Amino acid sequence: MTSVTADPGTRAPAAPVAGGNALAGTRTLIRFALRRDRVRLPVWILALFLSTLMTANSFRTLYSDPEDRANAVKSVDSPAGLAMSGPRHYLTDDGFGSILSHQMIGFTAVLVGLMSVLIVTRHTRAEEETGRAELVRSTVVGRHAHLAAALAVATLANLALALLLALGLAGLGMEGIDTAGSLVYGSAHAAAGLVFAAVAAVTVQFTAHTRGASGTALAVIGIAYVLRAAGDSGTNDTLSWLSPIGWVQRSYPYVDNRWWPLLLCLLCAAGCAAAGFWLSTRRDVGAGLRPQKPGSPTASAALTTPLGFALRLHRGLLAGFGAGLFLMGAMYGSILGDAEEMLAGIDEIEEALERIGGASVAESFASMVMVVLTVVASVYVVMAALRPRSEETAGRTEPLLATGLSRSRWVGGHLAVAMGGGTVVLLLAGLGFGLAGAASTGDAGLVPDLTGAGLAYAPALWVTVGVAVVLFGWFPRASQAAWVVPVYAFVAGYLGQILQFPDWMNNLSPFGHIPRLPAAGMDWTPLFLLTLVAAALVWLGLTGFRRRDLETK
């Protein structure tokens, strides 16, 4: 046996010193995170930027005359309308800028918050859950480097979005949209994003799982939106001042251009971020502050089946989307009784509703809104259908398939939950829409009509699942392209009605072939054909998955 000794003249590499710089390696981790998100972040930022510019530019035709803008202002001056949009103070001005801020900030702030939450959880808790953080921290990387890098990337993304919004809106040259207001408008979105990024920095400390951390942070966003809506719809706006979304709306871009409400966001973000850093010192790497409950010593009979196990994995996501879409449907239903008065005088929307048909404006408007609800439901089915891909990349699939479990049965469990869960989500969305709509119009028949209208979109959701399965089976690295289906469905199916896109664009979407209930009559033929297409896509995707190699760890 031989031994190797070091040359006495050489010095051994120094080991990382405990208690050293807690932020050591942050700059390297920022560059690494930006490298990993080189596609994801530009897509998020450009989607938010372009959708805002498209909406603002559409106002040229929607509200071309001052009279149209005055009618638009009057149409939302009701508790239900203000709950959907924002505070009444915007209604003192009928310029393009105030209308844009009133209608868009509350909605886009939620999306910016979602982007920020996903950035932070992806680069903190997800790294710990997969074990990569422990490996990285075994080198000269400080305790707080991962969280600091994640917050820095989220800050850069929000600042980039704010700059694009400010420059893009100021460059439109529209009446009532000036440079000063555009700067406040862009900064308001960045401020909201920073708050929710800091909230995610806290939630990642409590649970050991990425989905739990993301779900808790998204629940905070939902609570903030509800508080804002409740405060704006009443005579007392105290509740709105408890919400970061309410703060950014009260910067009043293009109306008062107030900066000080954004300082509240910065103070809240700084406080939450500091709490996140402190809480991270109270736990071990990979663990959460909330202790995990001991599980049952034996698995239930359902949990030993592919379907039961998949349902266990998806139950949190399914419950969240089900509750969210029920409430979203109820919010839209609450303004159904005022739809005719709200939309009176807006020529483009009236023409879109006329093309849809229906016995009343409420029915036509309900058909238009149903597209929005189903697009949100399609977000759930894409997330659920892509869960097998995340299980595969995490290395959890190979041990399961090493047993007697076949590939088709394993994927089939996830697909059954995606398709069945999507149908349940549609049912809840239609039910919430119908119940609130019946209360606001006094027409009890809307409950079954709108519930059935929601369920009619189920075959389109199944086709969406089929597209995701084909990508997963044959082109796993391109699985994220399945998100094109819900995005395109919203652009062509909802915005296309208002902006009068040609019919062939809507026909490229599976949602474009569904009968526009309750305004139109029921036609079973497209539903049957879409079901066949969905079955063919699922079969094709399963065939590809059986033939390709697994991505192993």
XYZ file of C-alpha atoms in Angstrom:
553
model
C 0.000 0.000 0.000
C 1.373 3.386 -0.936
C 0.582 6.762 0.464
C 0.782 10.162 -1.110
C 1.992 13.101 0.898
C 1.765 16.720 -0.001
C 4.853 18.676 -0.858
C 5.887 20.497 2.291
C 6.424 23.608 0.194
C 2.811 23.807 -1.000
C -0.178 25.099 0.941
C -3.443 23.142 1.040
C -6.556 24.933 -0.232
C -8.284 26.814 2.507
C -11.651 25.421 3.559
C -14.657 27.726 3.718
C -14.615 29.565 6.996
C -17.793 29.195 9.039
C -19.395 32.439 9.946
C -17.753 34.284 7.021
C -19.451 36.603 4.561
C -23.120 35.564 4.475
C -23.504 37.035 0.958
C -20.395 35.422 -0.543
C -21.072 34.134 -4.051
C -24.210 36.222 -4.576
C -22.931 37.825 -7.773
C -22.118 34.441 -9.290
C -25.546 33.073 -8.346
C -27.227 36.120 -9.942
C -25.430 35.460 -13.219
C -26.306 31.766 -12.991
C -29.998 32.537 -12.324
C -30.132 34.972 -15.246
C -28.537 32.310 -17.442
C -31.140 29.737 -16.408
C -34.010 32.172 -16.947
C -32.730 33.636 -20.200
C -35.931 32.542 -21.963
C -38.422 32.510 -19.107
C -37.889 36.091 -17.946
C -38.025 37.776 -21.389
C -41.245 35.899 -22.145
C -42.854 37.092 -18.910
C -41.687 40.683 -19.336
C -42.596 40.965 -23.007
C -46.004 39.355 -22.467
C -46.895 41.866 -19.741
C -45.463 44.771 -21.724
C -47.090 43.925 -25.055
C -50.481 43.123 -23.522
C -50.477 46.554 -21.843
C -49.490 48.315 -25.052
C -52.116 46.414 -27.051
C -54.783 47.362 -24.528
C -53.762 51.023 -24.515
C -53.618 51.145 -28.300
C -57.055 49.518 -28.568
C -58.505 52.499 -26.710
C -57.977 54.579 -29.861
C -60.871 52.718 -31.461
C -62.802 51.696 -28.348
C -63.020 55.240 -26.987
C -62.290 57.337 -30.055
C -64.635 60.174 -29.032
C -64.745 62.069 -25.717
C -68.343 60.934 -25.416
C -67.235 57.291 -25.587
C -64.690 57.876 -22.834
C -67.302 59.609 -20.678
C -69.627 56.630 -21.146
C -66.793 54.248 -20.222
C -66.205 56.175 -17.010
C -69.905 56.109 -16.095
C -70.187 52.407 -16.900
C -67.927 51.331 -14.013
C -69.258 53.792 -11.445
C -71.009 51.137 -9.397
C -69.865 48.955 -6.467
C -69.483 45.906 -8.707
C -67.672 47.866 -11.415
C -65.271 49.472 -8.940
C -64.554 46.082 -7.346
C -63.501 44.794 -10.770
C -61.382 47.834 -11.658
C -60.203 50.225 -8.945
C -60.853 53.307 -6.805
C -63.451 55.882 -7.841
C -60.930 58.754 -7.929
C -59.840 57.664 -11.420
C -63.328 58.491 -12.661
C -62.700 62.212 -12.161
C -60.673 62.126 -15.380
C -61.793 60.629 -18.694
C -58.397 60.670 -20.440
C -56.870 57.554 -21.995
C -54.279 57.351 -19.224
C -56.728 57.350 -16.327
C -58.918 54.756 -18.060
C -55.862 52.546 -18.674
C -54.697 52.822 -15.061
C -58.184 52.217 -13.687
C -58.802 49.112 -15.772
C -55.330 47.558 -15.863
C -53.213 48.191 -12.751
C -55.204 45.933 -10.422
C -55.127 43.091 -12.944
C -51.516 43.373 -14.104
C -50.263 43.833 -10.535
C -51.508 40.298 -9.834
C -49.586 38.961 -12.846
C -46.439 40.860 -11.895
C -46.779 39.437 -8.388
C -47.111 35.940 -9.842
C -43.944 36.424 -11.905
C -42.027 37.679 -8.874
C -43.190 34.848 -6.613
C -42.182 32.195 -9.149
C -38.742 33.772 -9.589
C -38.012 33.705 -5.864
C -39.347 30.209 -5.198
C -37.591 28.804 -8.263
C -34.174 30.021 -7.135
C -34.536 29.322 -3.406
C -36.914 26.612 -2.226
C -36.785 24.624 -5.476
C -32.985 24.555 -5.231
C -33.197 23.225 -1.679
C -35.879 20.683 -2.507
C -33.782 19.157 -5.297
C -30.616 19.155 -3.169
C -28.700 21.560 -5.410
C -28.575 24.302 -2.773
C -26.797 22.058 -0.279
C -24.230 21.103 -2.920
C -23.622 24.728 -3.881
C -23.394 25.863 -0.271
C -20.690 23.286 0.395
C -18.424 25.656 -1.534
C -17.567 29.247 -0.620
C -21.170 30.470 -0.770
C -22.750 32.397 2.066
C -25.885 31.475 3.948
C -27.921 34.300 2.437
C -26.503 34.155 -1.094
C -29.355 32.132 -2.651
C -32.103 34.336 -1.267
C -30.214 37.541 -2.063
C -29.620 36.380 -5.639
C -33.270 35.434 -6.105
C -34.464 38.808 -4.818
C -31.917 40.582 -7.012
C -33.132 38.758 -10.128
C -36.758 39.538 -9.246
C -35.795 43.196 -8.759
C -34.044 43.326 -12.135
C -37.054 41.757 -13.858
C -39.460 44.243 -12.284
C -37.242 47.230 -13.094
C -36.919 46.063 -16.704
C -40.696 45.779 -16.962
C -41.166 49.220 -15.390
C -38.733 50.790 -17.852
C -40.375 49.150 -20.857
C -43.843 50.218 -19.718
C -42.732 53.796 -19.132
C -40.978 54.123 -22.487
C -43.607 52.216 -24.447
C -46.619 54.086 -23.107
C -44.920 57.486 -23.364
C -44.094 56.707 -26.986
C -47.692 55.987 -27.986
C -48.451 59.681 -28.308
C -52.008 59.315 -27.006
C -54.002 62.060 -25.379
C -53.783 61.842 -21.604
C -50.740 59.516 -21.604
C -47.704 61.648 -20.809
C -44.135 60.876 -19.761
C -44.579 61.679 -16.055
C -47.652 59.496 -15.746
C -45.945 56.689 -17.658
C -43.040 56.723 -15.199
C -45.455 56.407 -12.282
C -47.408 53.685 -14.123
C -44.291 51.590 -14.738
C -42.964 52.176 -11.222
C -46.280 51.077 -9.711
C -45.907 47.656 -11.333
C -42.318 47.331 -10.153
C -43.344 48.289 -6.608
C -46.073 45.626 -6.552
C -43.652 43.020 -7.869
C -41.060 43.829 -5.205
C -43.620 43.456 -2.414
C -44.733 40.009 -3.534
C -41.158 38.894 -4.216
C -40.380 39.787 -0.597
C -43.520 37.934 0.544
C -42.208 34.846 -1.262
C -38.887 35.304 0.573
C -40.856 34.727 3.782
C -43.081 31.867 2.603
C -40.121 29.810 1.341
C -38.870 29.634 4.922
C -41.945 27.892 6.306
C -42.413 24.856 4.109
C -39.997 22.308 2.708
C -41.801 22.127 -0.637
C -41.789 24.539 -3.560
C -45.479 24.164 -4.304
C -46.398 24.941 -0.702
C -44.234 28.061 -0.680
C -45.617 29.245 -4.019
C -49.185 28.434 -3.012
C -48.921 30.393 0.232
C -47.470 33.427 -1.548
C -50.151 33.243 -4.243
C -52.784 33.089 -1.497
C -51.366 36.349 -0.144
C -51.753 37.886 -3.603
C -55.352 36.676 -3.710
C -56.088 38.133 -0.280
C -54.530 41.442 -1.348
C -56.760 41.536 -4.422
C -59.891 40.717 -2.416
C -59.097 43.404 0.178
C -58.569 45.910 -2.613
C -61.831 44.969 -4.312
C -63.804 45.097 -1.069
C -62.389 48.493 -0.144
C -62.915 50.058 -3.566
C -66.492 48.841 -3.879
C -67.650 50.466 -0.618
C -67.805 53.956 0.742
C -64.939 53.286 3.171
C -61.633 52.422 1.481
C -59.855 51.341 4.680
C -59.582 47.754 3.449
C -57.860 48.916 0.270
C -55.113 50.512 2.359
C -54.365 47.046 3.798
C -53.450 45.771 0.329
C -50.246 46.443 -1.661
C -52.390 46.385 -4.810
C -54.493 49.146 -3.267
C -51.319 51.132 -2.581
C -50.051 51.029 -6.158
C -53.491 51.916 -7.513
C -53.514 54.976 -5.265
C -50.412 56.344 -6.929
C -52.996 57.488 -9.540
C -50.852 57.515 -12.701
C -51.954 60.091 -15.271
C -54.321 61.644 -12.692
C -52.313 62.825 -9.636
C -48.970 61.022 -10.242
C -48.386 60.408 -6.531
C -45.106 58.709 -5.584
C -45.522 58.337 -1.836
C -47.846 55.258 -1.949
C -45.040 53.464 -3.766
C -42.766 54.197 -0.806
C -45.154 52.118 1.308
C -44.487 49.228 -1.066
C -40.735 49.677 -0.748
C -40.934 49.758 3.058
C -43.123 46.634 3.091
C -40.777 44.858 0.668
C -37.746 45.765 2.763
C -39.428 44.543 5.942
C -40.547 41.239 4.431
C -37.141 40.651 2.840
C -35.409 41.308 6.171
C -37.806 38.887 7.853
C -37.027 36.297 5.191
C -33.276 36.577 5.780
C -33.736 36.332 9.550
C -36.091 33.358 9.351
C -33.624 31.521 7.104
C -31.179 31.461 10.046
C -33.736 29.628 12.193
C -33.862 26.481 10.060
C -31.625 23.922 8.361
C -30.989 23.801 4.627
C -33.759 21.823 2.943
C -36.066 22.038 5.970
C -38.928 24.371 6.756
C -39.872 26.216 9.901
C -43.219 24.451 9.975
C -42.635 20.905 11.200
C -43.937 18.182 8.948
C -46.694 16.022 10.371
C -45.912 12.338 10.576
C -47.741 10.429 7.907
C -49.792 7.297 8.295
C -47.681 4.167 8.889
C -49.435 2.486 5.960
C -50.639 3.905 2.659
C -54.322 3.875 1.860
C -55.549 1.604 -0.902
C -56.158 4.611 -3.164
C -52.636 5.925 -2.671
C -51.159 2.704 -4.039
C -52.830 3.277 -7.425
C -51.468 5.630 -10.119
C -54.683 7.669 -10.117
C -54.856 7.975 -6.329
C -51.194 8.947 -6.081
C -51.566 11.543 -8.854
C -54.639 12.990 -7.162
C -52.655 13.323 -3.932
C -49.937 15.258 -5.767
C -52.417 17.540 -7.547
C -54.941 18.128 -4.773
C -53.525 21.462 -3.607
C -53.377 22.897 -7.122
C -56.849 21.606 -7.932
C -58.358 23.018 -4.749
C -56.715 26.398 -5.299
C -57.901 26.769 -8.889
C -61.362 25.474 -8.023
C -61.846 28.016 -5.245
C -60.255 30.805 -7.268
C -62.390 30.241 -10.356
C -65.565 29.943 -8.296
C -64.823 33.362 -6.775
C -63.788 34.786 -10.134
C -67.026 33.587 -11.692
C -68.974 35.080 -8.789
C -67.247 38.444 -9.280
C -68.180 38.540 -12.961
C -71.694 37.349 -12.138
C -72.159 40.194 -9.667
C -71.962 42.756 -12.489
C -74.123 40.796 -14.933
C -77.247 42.704 -13.942
C -75.522 46.014 -14.733
C -73.948 44.799 -17.993
C -76.309 46.637 -20.328
C -75.828 49.950 -18.533
C -72.065 49.468 -18.146
C -71.466 48.719 -21.824
C -73.886 51.243 -23.292
C -72.169 53.635 -25.689
C -68.957 51.583 -26.108
C -69.301 50.897 -29.825
C -66.612 48.221 -30.229
C -67.891 46.089 -27.359
C -71.508 46.539 -28.436
C -70.562 45.344 -31.931
C -68.713 42.348 -30.455
C -71.742 41.434 -28.339
C -74.002 41.829 -31.358
C -71.857 39.373 -33.316
C -72.134 36.879 -30.457
C -75.922 37.166 -30.448
C -78.214 36.299 -27.586
C -81.609 37.355 -26.341
C -80.146 40.033 -24.056
C -76.949 41.962 -23.418
C -76.462 39.952 -20.212
C -76.432 36.655 -22.157
C -74.011 38.006 -24.771
C -71.723 39.458 -22.114
C -71.828 36.179 -20.187
C -70.712 34.330 -23.319
C -67.782 36.714 -23.721
C -66.759 36.440 -20.068
C -66.962 32.641 -20.196
C -63.953 32.684 -22.527
C -61.880 34.374 -19.805
C -62.933 31.825 -17.176
C -62.116 28.890 -19.433
C -58.718 30.323 -20.360
C -57.870 30.521 -16.638
C -59.069 26.913 -16.296
C -56.744 25.970 -19.162
C -53.847 27.315 -17.102
C -54.651 24.634 -14.514
C -54.790 21.803 -17.056
C -51.457 22.814 -18.597
C -49.824 22.874 -15.162
C -51.357 19.505 -14.296
C -50.499 17.935 -17.665
C -46.876 19.055 -17.360
C -46.487 17.627 -13.848
C -45.124 14.300 -15.240
C -42.327 16.283 -16.874
C -41.344 17.907 -13.580
C -41.458 14.488 -11.872
C -39.174 13.108 -14.573
C -36.631 15.922 -14.397
C -36.597 15.691 -10.592
C -35.593 12.026 -10.847
C -38.714 10.628 -9.150
C -40.074 8.818 -12.211
C -37.331 6.278 -12.752
C -37.712 4.534 -9.346
C -41.471 4.206 -9.890
C -41.135 2.744 -13.373
C -38.470 0.320 -12.126
C -41.342 -1.531 -10.435
C -44.253 -3.211 -12.179
C -45.856 0.146 -12.982
C -46.088 0.762 -16.723
C -45.381 4.092 -18.338
C -48.920 4.410 -19.681
C -50.520 3.810 -16.282
C -48.188 6.291 -14.592
C -48.829 9.088 -17.091
C -52.492 8.087 -17.336
C -53.038 8.866 -13.661
C -51.775 12.424 -14.119
C -53.774 12.901 -17.310
C -56.970 11.665 -15.667
C -56.533 14.204 -12.882
C -55.739 16.965 -15.405
C -58.805 16.234 -17.541
C -61.178 15.410 -14.695
C -59.878 18.235 -12.535
C -60.205 20.676 -15.423
C -63.834 19.660 -15.850
C -64.484 20.156 -12.128
C -62.845 23.588 -12.247
C -65.077 24.563 -15.179
C -68.105 23.344 -13.248
C -67.192 25.497 -10.243
C -66.488 28.543 -12.435
C -69.848 28.215 -14.178
C -71.640 27.583 -10.900
C -70.137 30.688 -9.246
C -70.930 32.730 -12.356
C -74.491 31.430 -12.438
C -75.250 31.896 -8.752
C -73.969 35.472 -8.637
C -75.489 36.246 -12.029
C -78.897 34.964 -10.920
C -78.673 37.120 -7.797
C -77.774 40.260 -9.763
C -80.363 39.791 -12.537
C -83.133 37.995 -10.651
C -83.121 35.224 -13.282
C -82.708 31.854 -11.553
C -82.422 30.146 -14.931
C -78.898 31.506 -15.281
C -77.596 28.966 -12.747
C -78.048 25.888 -14.955
C -77.419 27.881 -18.145
C -74.043 29.252 -17.085
C -73.002 26.025 -15.374
C -73.718 24.181 -18.617
C -71.912 26.891 -20.607
C -68.796 26.277 -18.537
C -68.953 22.503 -18.922
C -69.305 22.873 -22.700
C -65.669 23.987 -22.832
C -64.421 20.705 -21.318
C -63.493 19.136 -24.712
C -61.378 22.210 -25.515
C -59.527 21.712 -22.213
C -58.999 18.055 -23.088
C -57.429 19.081 -26.414
C -55.128 21.415 -24.467
C -54.074 18.454 -22.313
C -53.520 16.444 -25.494
C -51.159 19.075 -26.898
C -49.157 19.040 -23.658
C -48.963 15.235 -23.717
C -47.712 15.175 -27.315
C -44.959 17.620 -26.446
C -44.076 15.660 -23.291
C -44.038 12.354 -25.145
C -42.128 13.340 -28.279
C -40.388 16.648 -27.518
C -39.927 16.749 -23.718
C -37.528 19.707 -23.802
C -40.195 21.735 -25.627
C -42.978 20.849 -23.166
C -43.327 24.467 -22.031
C -44.596 25.324 -25.524
C -47.980 23.992 -24.348
C -48.510 27.427 -22.768
C -49.077 28.799 -26.257
C -52.570 27.251 -26.277
C -54.118 29.238 -23.370
C -52.288 32.436 -24.335
C -53.472 32.234 -27.928
C -56.996 31.338 -26.789
C -57.174 34.529 -24.741
C -55.754 36.749 -27.483
C -57.882 35.329 -30.302
C -60.992 34.386 -28.337
C -61.396 37.407 -26.063
C -59.351 40.315 -27.399
C -60.076 39.187 -30.945
C -63.794 39.738 -30.419
C -63.240 43.317 -29.339
C -60.518 44.140 -31.881
C -62.380 42.289 -34.665
C -59.704 39.764 -35.591
C -60.627 37.579 -38.607
C -62.603 34.433 -37.781
C -59.881 32.092 -39.015
C -57.618 33.218 -36.149
C -60.179 32.155 -33.554
C -60.750 28.871 -35.397
C -57.092 27.923 -34.831
C -57.861 27.629 -31.126
C -59.816 24.651 -29.747
C -61.827 27.141 -27.689
C -62.996 28.866 -30.864
C -65.156 25.881 -31.876
C -67.245 25.727 -28.691
C -70.867 27.001 -28.969
C -71.132 30.429 -27.340
C -73.577 29.452 -24.616
C -75.879 30.831 -23.295
C -76.183 33.335 -26.186
C -76.056 30.670 -28.918
C -77.803 27.332 -29.217
C -76.172 24.040 -28.298
C -74.327 22.161 -31.058
C -72.929 18.777 -30.044
C -70.941 18.123 -33.239
C -67.868 20.284 -32.437
C -67.790 18.916 -28.887
C -67.763 15.351 -30.208
C -65.051 16.151 -32.760
C -62.882 17.920 -30.191
C -63.193 14.897 -27.888
C -61.936 12.668 -30.705
C -59.036 15.044 -31.365
C -58.158 15.029 -27.661
C -58.208 11.213 -27.573
C -55.970 11.036 -30.655
C -53.483 13.514 -29.184
C -53.321 11.633 -25.880
C -52.732 8.350 -27.709
C -50.009 9.957 -29.816
C -48.332 11.446 -26.766
C -48.387 8.160 -24.840
C -46.909 6.391 -27.851
C -44.028 8.844 -27.927
C -43.407 8.512 -24.194
C -43.254 4.726 -24.414
C -40.629 4.950 -27.163
C -38.267 7.570 -25.797
C -35.662 7.326 -23.075
C -36.265 8.749 -19.637
C -34.240 11.676 -18.405
C -32.356 10.120 -15.523
C -30.370 11.583 -12.644
